[in-house]
mmCIF file of C-alpha atoms and ligand atoms in Angstrom:
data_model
loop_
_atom_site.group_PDB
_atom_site.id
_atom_site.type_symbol
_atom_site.label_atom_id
_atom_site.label_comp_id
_atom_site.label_asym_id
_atom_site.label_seq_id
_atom_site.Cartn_x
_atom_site.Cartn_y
_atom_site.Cartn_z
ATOM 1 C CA UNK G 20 2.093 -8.405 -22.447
ATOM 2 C CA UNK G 21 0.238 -6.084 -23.849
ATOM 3 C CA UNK G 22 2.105 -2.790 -25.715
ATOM 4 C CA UNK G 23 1.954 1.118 -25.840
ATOM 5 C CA UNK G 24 3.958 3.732 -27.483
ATOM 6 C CA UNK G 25 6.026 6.176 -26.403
ATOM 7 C CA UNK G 26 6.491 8.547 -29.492
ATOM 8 C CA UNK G 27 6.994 5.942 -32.518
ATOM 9 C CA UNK G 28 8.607 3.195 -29.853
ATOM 10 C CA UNK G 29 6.700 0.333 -28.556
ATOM 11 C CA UNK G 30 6.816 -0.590 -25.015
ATOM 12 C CA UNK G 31 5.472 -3.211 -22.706
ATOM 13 C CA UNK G 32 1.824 -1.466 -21.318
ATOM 14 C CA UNK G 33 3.475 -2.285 -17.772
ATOM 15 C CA UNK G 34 7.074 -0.704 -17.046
ATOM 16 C CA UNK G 35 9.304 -1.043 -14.028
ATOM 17 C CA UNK G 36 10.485 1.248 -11.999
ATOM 18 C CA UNK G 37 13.796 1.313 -10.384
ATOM 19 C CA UNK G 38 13.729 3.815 -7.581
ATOM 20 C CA UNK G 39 13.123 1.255 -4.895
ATOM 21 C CA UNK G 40 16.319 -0.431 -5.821
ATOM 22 C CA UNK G 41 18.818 2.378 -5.105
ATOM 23 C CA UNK G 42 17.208 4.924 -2.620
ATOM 24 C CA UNK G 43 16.646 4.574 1.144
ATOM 25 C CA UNK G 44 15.761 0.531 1.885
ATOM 26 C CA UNK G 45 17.525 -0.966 -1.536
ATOM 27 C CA UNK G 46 18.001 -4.192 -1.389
ATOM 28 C CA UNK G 47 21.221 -5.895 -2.327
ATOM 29 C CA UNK G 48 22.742 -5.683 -6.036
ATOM 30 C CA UNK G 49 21.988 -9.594 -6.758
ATOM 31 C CA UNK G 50 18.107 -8.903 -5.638
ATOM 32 C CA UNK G 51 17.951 -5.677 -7.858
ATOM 33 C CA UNK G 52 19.792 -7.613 -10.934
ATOM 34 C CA UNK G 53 17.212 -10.847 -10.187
ATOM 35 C CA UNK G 54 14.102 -8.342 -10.387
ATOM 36 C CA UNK G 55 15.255 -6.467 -13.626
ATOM 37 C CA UNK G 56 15.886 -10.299 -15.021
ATOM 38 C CA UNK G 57 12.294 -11.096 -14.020
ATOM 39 C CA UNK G 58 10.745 -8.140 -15.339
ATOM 40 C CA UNK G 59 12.503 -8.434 -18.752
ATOM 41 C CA UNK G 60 11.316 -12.669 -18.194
ATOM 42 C CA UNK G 61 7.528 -10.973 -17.718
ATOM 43 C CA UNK G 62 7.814 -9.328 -21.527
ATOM 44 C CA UNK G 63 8.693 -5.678 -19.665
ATOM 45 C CA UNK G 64 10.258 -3.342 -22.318
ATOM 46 C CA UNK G 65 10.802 -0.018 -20.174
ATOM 47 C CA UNK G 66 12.550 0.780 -17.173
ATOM 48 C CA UNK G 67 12.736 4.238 -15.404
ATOM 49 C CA UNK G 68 15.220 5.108 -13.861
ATOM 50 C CA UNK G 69 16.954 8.809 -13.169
ATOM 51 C CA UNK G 70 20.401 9.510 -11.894
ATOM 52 C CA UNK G 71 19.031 11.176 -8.766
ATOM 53 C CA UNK G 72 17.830 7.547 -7.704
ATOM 54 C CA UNK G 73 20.794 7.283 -5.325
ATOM 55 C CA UNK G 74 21.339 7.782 -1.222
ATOM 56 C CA UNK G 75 24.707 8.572 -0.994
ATOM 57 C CA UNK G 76 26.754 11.430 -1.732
ATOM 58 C CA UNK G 77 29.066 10.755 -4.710
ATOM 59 C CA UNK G 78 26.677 7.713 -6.222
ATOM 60 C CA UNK G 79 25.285 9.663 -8.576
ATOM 61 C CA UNK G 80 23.831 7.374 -11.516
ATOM 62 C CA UNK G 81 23.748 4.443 -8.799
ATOM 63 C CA UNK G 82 20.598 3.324 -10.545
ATOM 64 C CA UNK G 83 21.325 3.372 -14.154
ATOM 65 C CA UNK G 84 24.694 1.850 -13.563
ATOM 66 C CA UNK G 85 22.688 -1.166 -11.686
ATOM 67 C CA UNK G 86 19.810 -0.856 -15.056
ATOM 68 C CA UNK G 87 22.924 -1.209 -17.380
ATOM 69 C CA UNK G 88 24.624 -3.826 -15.587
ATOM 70 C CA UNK G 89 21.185 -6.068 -15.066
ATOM 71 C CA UNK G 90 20.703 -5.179 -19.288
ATOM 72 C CA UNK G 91 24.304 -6.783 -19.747
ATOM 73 C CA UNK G 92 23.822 -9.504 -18.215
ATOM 74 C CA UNK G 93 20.380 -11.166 -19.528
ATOM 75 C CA UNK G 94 20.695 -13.669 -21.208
ATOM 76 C CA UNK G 95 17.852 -12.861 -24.081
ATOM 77 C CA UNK G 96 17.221 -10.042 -26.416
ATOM 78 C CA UNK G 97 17.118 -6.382 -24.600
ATOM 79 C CA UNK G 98 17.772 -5.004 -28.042
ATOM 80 C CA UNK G 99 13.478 -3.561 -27.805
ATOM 81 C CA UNK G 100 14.372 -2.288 -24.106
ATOM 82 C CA UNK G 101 13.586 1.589 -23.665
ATOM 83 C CA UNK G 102 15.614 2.447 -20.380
ATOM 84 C CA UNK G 103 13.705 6.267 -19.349
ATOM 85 C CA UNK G 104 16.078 8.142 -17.166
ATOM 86 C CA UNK G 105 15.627 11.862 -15.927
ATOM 87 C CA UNK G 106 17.675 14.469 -15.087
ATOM 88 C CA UNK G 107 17.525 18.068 -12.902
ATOM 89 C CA UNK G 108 17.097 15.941 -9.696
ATOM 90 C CA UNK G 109 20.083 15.518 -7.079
ATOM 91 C CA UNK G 110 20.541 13.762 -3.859
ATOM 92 C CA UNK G 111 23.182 15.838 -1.514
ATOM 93 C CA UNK G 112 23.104 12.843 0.207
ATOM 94 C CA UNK G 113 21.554 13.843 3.515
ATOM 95 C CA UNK G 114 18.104 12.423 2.651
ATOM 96 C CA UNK G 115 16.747 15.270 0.685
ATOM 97 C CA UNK G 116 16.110 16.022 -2.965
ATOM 98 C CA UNK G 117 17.263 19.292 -4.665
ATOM 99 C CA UNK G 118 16.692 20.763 -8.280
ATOM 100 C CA UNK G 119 18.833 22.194 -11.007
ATOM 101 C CA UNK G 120 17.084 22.914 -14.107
ATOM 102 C CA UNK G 121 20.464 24.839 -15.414
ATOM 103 C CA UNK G 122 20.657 24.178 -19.021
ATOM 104 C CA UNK G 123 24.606 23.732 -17.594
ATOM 105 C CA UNK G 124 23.318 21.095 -15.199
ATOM 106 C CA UNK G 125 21.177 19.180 -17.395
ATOM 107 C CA UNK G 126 24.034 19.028 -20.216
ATOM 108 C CA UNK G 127 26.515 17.834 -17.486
ATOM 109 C CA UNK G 128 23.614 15.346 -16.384
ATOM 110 C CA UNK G 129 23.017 13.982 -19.681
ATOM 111 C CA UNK G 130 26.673 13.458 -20.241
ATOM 112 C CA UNK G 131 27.101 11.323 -17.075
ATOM 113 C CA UNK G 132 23.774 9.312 -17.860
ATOM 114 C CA UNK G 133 25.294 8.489 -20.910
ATOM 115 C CA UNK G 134 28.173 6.798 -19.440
ATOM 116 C CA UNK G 135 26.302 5.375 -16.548
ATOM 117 C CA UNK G 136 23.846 4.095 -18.977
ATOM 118 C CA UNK G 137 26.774 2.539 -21.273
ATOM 119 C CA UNK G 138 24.801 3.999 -24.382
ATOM 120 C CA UNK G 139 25.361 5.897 -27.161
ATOM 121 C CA UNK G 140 22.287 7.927 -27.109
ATOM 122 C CA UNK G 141 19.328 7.740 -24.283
ATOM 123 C CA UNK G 142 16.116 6.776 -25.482
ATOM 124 C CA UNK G 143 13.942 8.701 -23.453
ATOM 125 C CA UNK G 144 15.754 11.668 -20.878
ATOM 126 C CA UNK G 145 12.844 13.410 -18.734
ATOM 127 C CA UNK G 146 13.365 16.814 -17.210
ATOM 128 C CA UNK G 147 12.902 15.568 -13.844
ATOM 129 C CA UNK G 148 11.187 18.131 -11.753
ATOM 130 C CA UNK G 149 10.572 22.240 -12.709
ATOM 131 C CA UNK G 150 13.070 24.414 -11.280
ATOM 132 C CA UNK G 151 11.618 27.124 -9.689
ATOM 133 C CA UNK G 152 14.616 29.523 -10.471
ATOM 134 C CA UNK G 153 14.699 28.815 -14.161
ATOM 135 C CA UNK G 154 12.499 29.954 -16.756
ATOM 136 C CA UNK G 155 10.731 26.242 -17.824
ATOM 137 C CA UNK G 156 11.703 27.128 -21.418
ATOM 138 C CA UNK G 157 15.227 27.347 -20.541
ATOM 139 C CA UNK G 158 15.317 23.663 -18.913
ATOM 140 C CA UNK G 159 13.213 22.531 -21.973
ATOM 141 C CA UNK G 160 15.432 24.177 -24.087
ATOM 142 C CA UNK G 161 18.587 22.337 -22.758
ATOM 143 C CA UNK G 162 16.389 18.858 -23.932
ATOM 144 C CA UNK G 163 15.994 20.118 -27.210
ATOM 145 C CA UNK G 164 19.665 20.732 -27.851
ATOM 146 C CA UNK G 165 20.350 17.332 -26.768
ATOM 147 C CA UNK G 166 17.929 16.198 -28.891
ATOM 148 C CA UNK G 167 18.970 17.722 -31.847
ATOM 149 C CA UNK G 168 22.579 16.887 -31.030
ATOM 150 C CA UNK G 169 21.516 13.587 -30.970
ATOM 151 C CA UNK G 170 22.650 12.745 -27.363
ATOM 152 C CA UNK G 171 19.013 11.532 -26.776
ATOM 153 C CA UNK G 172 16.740 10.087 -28.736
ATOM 154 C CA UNK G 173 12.989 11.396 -27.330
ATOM 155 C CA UNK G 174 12.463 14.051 -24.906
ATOM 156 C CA UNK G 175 10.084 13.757 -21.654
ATOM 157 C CA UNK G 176 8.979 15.583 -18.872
ATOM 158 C CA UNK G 177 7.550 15.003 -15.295
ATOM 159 C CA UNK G 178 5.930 16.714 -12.315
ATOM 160 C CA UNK G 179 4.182 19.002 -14.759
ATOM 161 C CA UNK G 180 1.215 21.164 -15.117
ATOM 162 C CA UNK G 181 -0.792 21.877 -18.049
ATOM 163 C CA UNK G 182 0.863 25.101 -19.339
ATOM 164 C CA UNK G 183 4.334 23.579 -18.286
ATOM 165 C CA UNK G 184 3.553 20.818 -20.706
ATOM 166 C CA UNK G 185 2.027 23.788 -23.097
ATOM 167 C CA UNK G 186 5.566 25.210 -22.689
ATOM 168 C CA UNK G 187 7.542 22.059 -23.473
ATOM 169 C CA UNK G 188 5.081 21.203 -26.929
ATOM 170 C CA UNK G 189 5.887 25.124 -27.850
ATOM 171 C CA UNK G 190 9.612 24.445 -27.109
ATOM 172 C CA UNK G 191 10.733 21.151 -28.349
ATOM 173 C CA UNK G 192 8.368 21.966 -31.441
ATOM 174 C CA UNK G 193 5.678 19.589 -32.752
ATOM 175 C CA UNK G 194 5.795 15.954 -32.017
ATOM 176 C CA UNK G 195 8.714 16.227 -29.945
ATOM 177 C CA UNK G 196 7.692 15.809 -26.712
ATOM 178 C CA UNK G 197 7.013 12.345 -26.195
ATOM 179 C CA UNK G 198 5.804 11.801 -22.033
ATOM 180 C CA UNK G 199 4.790 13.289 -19.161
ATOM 181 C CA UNK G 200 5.870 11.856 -16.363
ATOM 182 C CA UNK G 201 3.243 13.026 -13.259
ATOM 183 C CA UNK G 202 2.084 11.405 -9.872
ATOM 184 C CA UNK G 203 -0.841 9.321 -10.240
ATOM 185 C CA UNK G 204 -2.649 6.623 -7.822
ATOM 186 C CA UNK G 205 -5.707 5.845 -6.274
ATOM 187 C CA UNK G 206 -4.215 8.049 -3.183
ATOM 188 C CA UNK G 207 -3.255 10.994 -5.558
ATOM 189 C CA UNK G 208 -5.455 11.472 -8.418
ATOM 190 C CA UNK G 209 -5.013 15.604 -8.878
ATOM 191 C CA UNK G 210 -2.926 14.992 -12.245
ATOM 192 C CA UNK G 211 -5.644 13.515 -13.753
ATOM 193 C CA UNK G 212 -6.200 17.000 -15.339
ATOM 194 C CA UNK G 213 -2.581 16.562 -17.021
ATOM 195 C CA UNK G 214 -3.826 12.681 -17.787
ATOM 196 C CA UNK G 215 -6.682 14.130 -19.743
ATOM 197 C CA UNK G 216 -4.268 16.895 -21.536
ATOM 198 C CA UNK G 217 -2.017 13.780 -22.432
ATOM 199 C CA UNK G 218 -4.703 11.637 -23.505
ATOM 200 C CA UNK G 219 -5.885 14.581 -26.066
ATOM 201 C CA UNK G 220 -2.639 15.473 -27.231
ATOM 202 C CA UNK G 221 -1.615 11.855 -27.392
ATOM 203 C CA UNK G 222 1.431 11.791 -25.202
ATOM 204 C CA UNK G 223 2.366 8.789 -23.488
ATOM 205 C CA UNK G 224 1.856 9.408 -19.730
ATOM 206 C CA UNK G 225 3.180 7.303 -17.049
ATOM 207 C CA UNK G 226 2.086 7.649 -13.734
ATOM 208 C CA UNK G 227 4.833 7.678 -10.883
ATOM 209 C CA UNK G 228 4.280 5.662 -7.466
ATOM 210 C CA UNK G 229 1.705 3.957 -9.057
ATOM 211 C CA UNK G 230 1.132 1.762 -6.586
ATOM 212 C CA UNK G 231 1.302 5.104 -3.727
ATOM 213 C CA UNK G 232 5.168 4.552 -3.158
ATOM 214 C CA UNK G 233 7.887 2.787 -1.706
ATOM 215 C CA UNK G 234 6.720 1.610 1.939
ATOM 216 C CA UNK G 235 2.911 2.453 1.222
ATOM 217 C CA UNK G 236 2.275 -0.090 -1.851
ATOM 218 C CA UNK G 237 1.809 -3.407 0.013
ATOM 219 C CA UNK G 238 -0.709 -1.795 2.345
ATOM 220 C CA UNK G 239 -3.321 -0.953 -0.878
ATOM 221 C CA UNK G 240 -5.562 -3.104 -0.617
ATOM 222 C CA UNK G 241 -6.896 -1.788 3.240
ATOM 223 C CA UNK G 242 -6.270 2.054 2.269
ATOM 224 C CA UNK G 243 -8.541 1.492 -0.682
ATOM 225 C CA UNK G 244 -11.465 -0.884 0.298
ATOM 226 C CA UNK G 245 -12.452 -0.655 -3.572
ATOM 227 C CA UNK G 246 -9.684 -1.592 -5.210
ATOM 228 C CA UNK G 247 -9.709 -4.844 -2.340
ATOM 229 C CA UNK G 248 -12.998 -6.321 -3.092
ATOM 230 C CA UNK G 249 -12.699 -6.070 -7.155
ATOM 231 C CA UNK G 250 -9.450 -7.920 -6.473
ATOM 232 C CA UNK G 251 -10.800 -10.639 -4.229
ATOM 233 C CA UNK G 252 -13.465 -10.637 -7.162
ATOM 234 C CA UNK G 253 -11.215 -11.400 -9.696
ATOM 235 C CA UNK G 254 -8.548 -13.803 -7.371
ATOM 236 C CA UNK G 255 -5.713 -11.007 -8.148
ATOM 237 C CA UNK G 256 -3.729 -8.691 -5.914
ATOM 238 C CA UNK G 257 -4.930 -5.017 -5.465
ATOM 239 C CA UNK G 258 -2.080 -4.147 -6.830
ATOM 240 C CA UNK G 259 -2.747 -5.540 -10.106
ATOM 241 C CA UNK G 260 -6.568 -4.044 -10.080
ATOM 242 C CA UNK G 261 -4.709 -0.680 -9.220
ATOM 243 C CA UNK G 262 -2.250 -0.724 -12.491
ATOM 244 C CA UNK G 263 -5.302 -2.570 -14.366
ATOM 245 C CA UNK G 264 -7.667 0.560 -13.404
ATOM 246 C CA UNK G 265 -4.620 2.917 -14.338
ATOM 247 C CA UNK G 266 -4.102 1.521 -17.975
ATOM 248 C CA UNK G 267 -8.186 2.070 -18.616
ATOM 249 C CA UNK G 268 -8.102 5.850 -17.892
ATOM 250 C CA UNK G 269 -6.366 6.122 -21.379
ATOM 251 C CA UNK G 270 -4.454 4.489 -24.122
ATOM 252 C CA UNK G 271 -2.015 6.658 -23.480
ATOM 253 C CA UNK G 272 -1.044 5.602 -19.969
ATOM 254 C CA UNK G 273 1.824 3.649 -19.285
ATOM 255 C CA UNK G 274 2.400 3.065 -15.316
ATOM 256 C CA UNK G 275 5.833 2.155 -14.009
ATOM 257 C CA UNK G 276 5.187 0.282 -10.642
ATOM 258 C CA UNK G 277 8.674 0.211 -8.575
ATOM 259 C CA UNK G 278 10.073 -3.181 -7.411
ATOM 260 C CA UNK G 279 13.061 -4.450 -5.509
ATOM 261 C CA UNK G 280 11.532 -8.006 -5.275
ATOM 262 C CA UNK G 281 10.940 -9.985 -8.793
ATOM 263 C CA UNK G 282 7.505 -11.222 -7.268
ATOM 264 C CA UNK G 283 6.410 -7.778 -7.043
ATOM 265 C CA UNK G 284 6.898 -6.809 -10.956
ATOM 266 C CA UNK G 285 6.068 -10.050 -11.876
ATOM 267 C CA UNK G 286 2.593 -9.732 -10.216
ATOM 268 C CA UNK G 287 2.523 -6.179 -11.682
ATOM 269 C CA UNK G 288 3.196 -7.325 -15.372
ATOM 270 C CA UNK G 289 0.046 -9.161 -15.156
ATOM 271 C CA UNK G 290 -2.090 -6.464 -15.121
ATOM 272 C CA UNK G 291 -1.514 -5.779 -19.029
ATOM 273 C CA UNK G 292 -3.991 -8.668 -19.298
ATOM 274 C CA UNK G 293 -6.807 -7.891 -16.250
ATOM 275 C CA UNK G 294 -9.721 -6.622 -17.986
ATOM 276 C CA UNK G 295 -12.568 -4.775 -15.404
ATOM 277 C CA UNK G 296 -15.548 -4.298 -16.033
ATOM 278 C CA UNK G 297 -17.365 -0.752 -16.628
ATOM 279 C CA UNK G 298 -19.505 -1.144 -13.349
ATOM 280 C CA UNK G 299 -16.027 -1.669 -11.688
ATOM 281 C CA UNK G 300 -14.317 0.684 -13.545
ATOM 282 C CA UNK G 301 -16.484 3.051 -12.071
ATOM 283 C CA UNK G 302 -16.498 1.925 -8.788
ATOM 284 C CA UNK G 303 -12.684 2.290 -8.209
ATOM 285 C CA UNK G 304 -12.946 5.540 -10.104
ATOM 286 C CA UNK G 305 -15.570 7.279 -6.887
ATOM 287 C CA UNK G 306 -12.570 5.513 -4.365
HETATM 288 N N1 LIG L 9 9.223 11.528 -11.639
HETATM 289 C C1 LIG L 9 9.242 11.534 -10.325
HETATM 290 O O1 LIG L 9 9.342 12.575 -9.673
HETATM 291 C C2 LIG L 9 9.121 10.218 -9.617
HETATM 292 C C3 LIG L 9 8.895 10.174 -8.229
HETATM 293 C C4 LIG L 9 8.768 8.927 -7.624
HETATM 294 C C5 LIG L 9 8.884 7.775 -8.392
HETATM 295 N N2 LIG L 9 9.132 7.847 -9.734
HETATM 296 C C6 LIG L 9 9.253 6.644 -10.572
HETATM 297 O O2 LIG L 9 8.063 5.900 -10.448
HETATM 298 C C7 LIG L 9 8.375 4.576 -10.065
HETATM 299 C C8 LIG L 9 7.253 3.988 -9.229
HETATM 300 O O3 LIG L 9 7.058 4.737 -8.050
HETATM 301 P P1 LIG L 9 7.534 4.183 -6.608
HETATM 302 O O4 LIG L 9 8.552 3.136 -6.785
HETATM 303 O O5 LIG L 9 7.862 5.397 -5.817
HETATM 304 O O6 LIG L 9 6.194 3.637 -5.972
HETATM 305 P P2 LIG L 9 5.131 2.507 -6.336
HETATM 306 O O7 LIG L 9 5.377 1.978 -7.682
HETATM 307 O O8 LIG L 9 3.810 3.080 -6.030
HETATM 308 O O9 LIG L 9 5.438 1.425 -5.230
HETATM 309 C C9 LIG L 9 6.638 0.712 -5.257
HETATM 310 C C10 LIG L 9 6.554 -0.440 -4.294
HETATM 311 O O10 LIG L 9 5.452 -1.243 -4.649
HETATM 312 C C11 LIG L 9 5.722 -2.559 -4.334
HETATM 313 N N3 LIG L 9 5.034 -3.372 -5.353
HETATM 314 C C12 LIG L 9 5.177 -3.274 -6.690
HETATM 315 N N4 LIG L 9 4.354 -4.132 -7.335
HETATM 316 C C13 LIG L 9 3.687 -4.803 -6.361
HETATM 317 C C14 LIG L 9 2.699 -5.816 -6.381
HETATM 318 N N5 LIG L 9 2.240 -6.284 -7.544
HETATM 319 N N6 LIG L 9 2.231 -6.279 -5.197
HETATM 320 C C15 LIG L 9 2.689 -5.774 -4.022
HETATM 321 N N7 LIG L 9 3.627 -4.792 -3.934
HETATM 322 C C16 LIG L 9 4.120 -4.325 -5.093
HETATM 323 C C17 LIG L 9 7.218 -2.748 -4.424
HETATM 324 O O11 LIG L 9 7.608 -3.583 -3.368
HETATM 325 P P3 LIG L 9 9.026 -4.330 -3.310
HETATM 326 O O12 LIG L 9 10.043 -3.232 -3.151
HETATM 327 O O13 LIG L 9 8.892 -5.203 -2.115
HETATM 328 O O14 LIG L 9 9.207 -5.059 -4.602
HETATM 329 C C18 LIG L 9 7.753 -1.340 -4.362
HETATM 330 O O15 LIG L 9 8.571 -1.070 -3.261
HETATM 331 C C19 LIG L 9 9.696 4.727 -9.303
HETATM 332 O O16 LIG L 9 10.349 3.503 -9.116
HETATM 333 C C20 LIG L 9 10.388 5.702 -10.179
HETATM 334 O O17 LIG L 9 10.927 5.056 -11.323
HETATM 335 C C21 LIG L 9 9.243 9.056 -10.348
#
């Protein structure tokens, strides 16, 4: 497996993400636990997880509970493991997604990731989305106070534009933020103006659904005729060519394809070590 950095930490190129595992269509705990074991088996050195990745009311942290309770019981070194979780994201637990980007809320947050997490300090907390009735310095300002009182050790943020991630450099003061966490896919390439911005600025940024999400990923290949026939070329998935194709638009990109099944990341972790071609870089780059 090949390796990127997040501020001064080194992480596996490939991450997993566990959103698939505790939202709508999880699969049971000893499935989750098996594909966390095989990711960590594949050389995978962050998860991302966010306490919002829950589909109940009242199972808040459902998701970094199950990441520290897979972490506890492997039986090799997770001592390198960066676990990413977010925060300003909740789940009433009717199906839909609110924000609160309250400095109050996002203290409170961090507080119960910490114990969900079972840590000490978290190595990388992400402001999860903007919230439209807060000033974005005030949310980013709640990260820095955590940061300086130590409650977590980098600071990240995701679904952001280019001045919001202006805003967060100005705010958390230089080198302090450390990723941007935006959409990216061969389905949804519009944050590849924020990918660019990263890339220049040199923070890590991971691209969420990947793969184009939970229920849309194993149907890749015949969305994205492309990304098909360069896999059949090489005798991989399209799956692989898509994270492959991801991790050449920038050394700074770090994509976090979801699983629930361990052949799924184990597949994914692969890609670290598909190289493509400029004439197919290109290619999957016009679709
Ligand atoms: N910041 C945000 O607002 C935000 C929003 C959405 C997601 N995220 C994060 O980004 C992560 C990834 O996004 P996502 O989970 O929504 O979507 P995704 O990564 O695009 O797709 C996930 C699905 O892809 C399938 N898959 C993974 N690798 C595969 C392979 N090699 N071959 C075939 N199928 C494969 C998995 O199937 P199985 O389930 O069958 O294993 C999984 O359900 C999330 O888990 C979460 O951590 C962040």
């Amino acid at each position: 497996m090949h390796t990127r950095k997040i501020g001064q930490v080194t992480v596996s190129a490939i991450g997993l993400g566990g959103m698939p595992m505790s939202i709508e269509g999880r699969p049971d705990e000893a499935r989750s636990i098996r594909t966390v074991h095989a990711a960590l088996d594949a050389g995978v050195t962050l998860i991302d997880t966010a306490d919002a990745y829950h589909l109940h009311a009242g199972e808040t942290g459902h998701n970094e509970r199950l990441i520290a309770k897979a972490l506890a019981s492997y039986g090799g070194d997770t001592s390198e493991v960066l676990v990413a979780t977010k925060g300003g994201h909740l789940r009433p637990g009717d199906g839909s997604w609110t924000v609160d980007g309250s400095p109050e809320h996002l203290r409170e947050a961090a507080e119960a990731s910490l114990k969900a997490l079972g840590v000490d300090a978290i190595g990388l907390y992400q402001l999860h989305r903007p919230d439209p009735k807060v000033p974005y310095a005030e949310s980013v300002g709640a990260l820095k106070e955590l940061l300086e009182a130590g409650k977590i050790r980098m600071a990240g943020i995701s679904n952001a534009s280019i001045d919001q991630i202006d805003i967060a450099c100005h705010v958390l003061g230089e080198g302090n933020l450390a990723s941007v966490q935006n959409q990216f896919s061969p389905a949804f390439r519009s944050s590849e103006v924020e990918l660019r911005h990263c890339a220049r600025l040199g923070l890590a940024f991971l691209p969420w659904s990947p793969l184009g999400g939970i229920g849309r990923a194993g149907r890749l290949g015949s969305r994205h005729t492309a990304f098909q026939e360069v896999a059949e070329a090489h005798g991989v998935s399209p799956q692989r060519v898509t994270l492959a194709w991801l991790l050449a638009q920038a050394p700074v990109v770090i994509p976090i394809p979801g699983a629930s099944r361990p052949e799924s990341i184990i597949d994914s972790a692969q890609a670290s070590n598909l190289a493509l071609s400029s004439a197919e870089l290109a290619r999957l780059g016009r679709g």
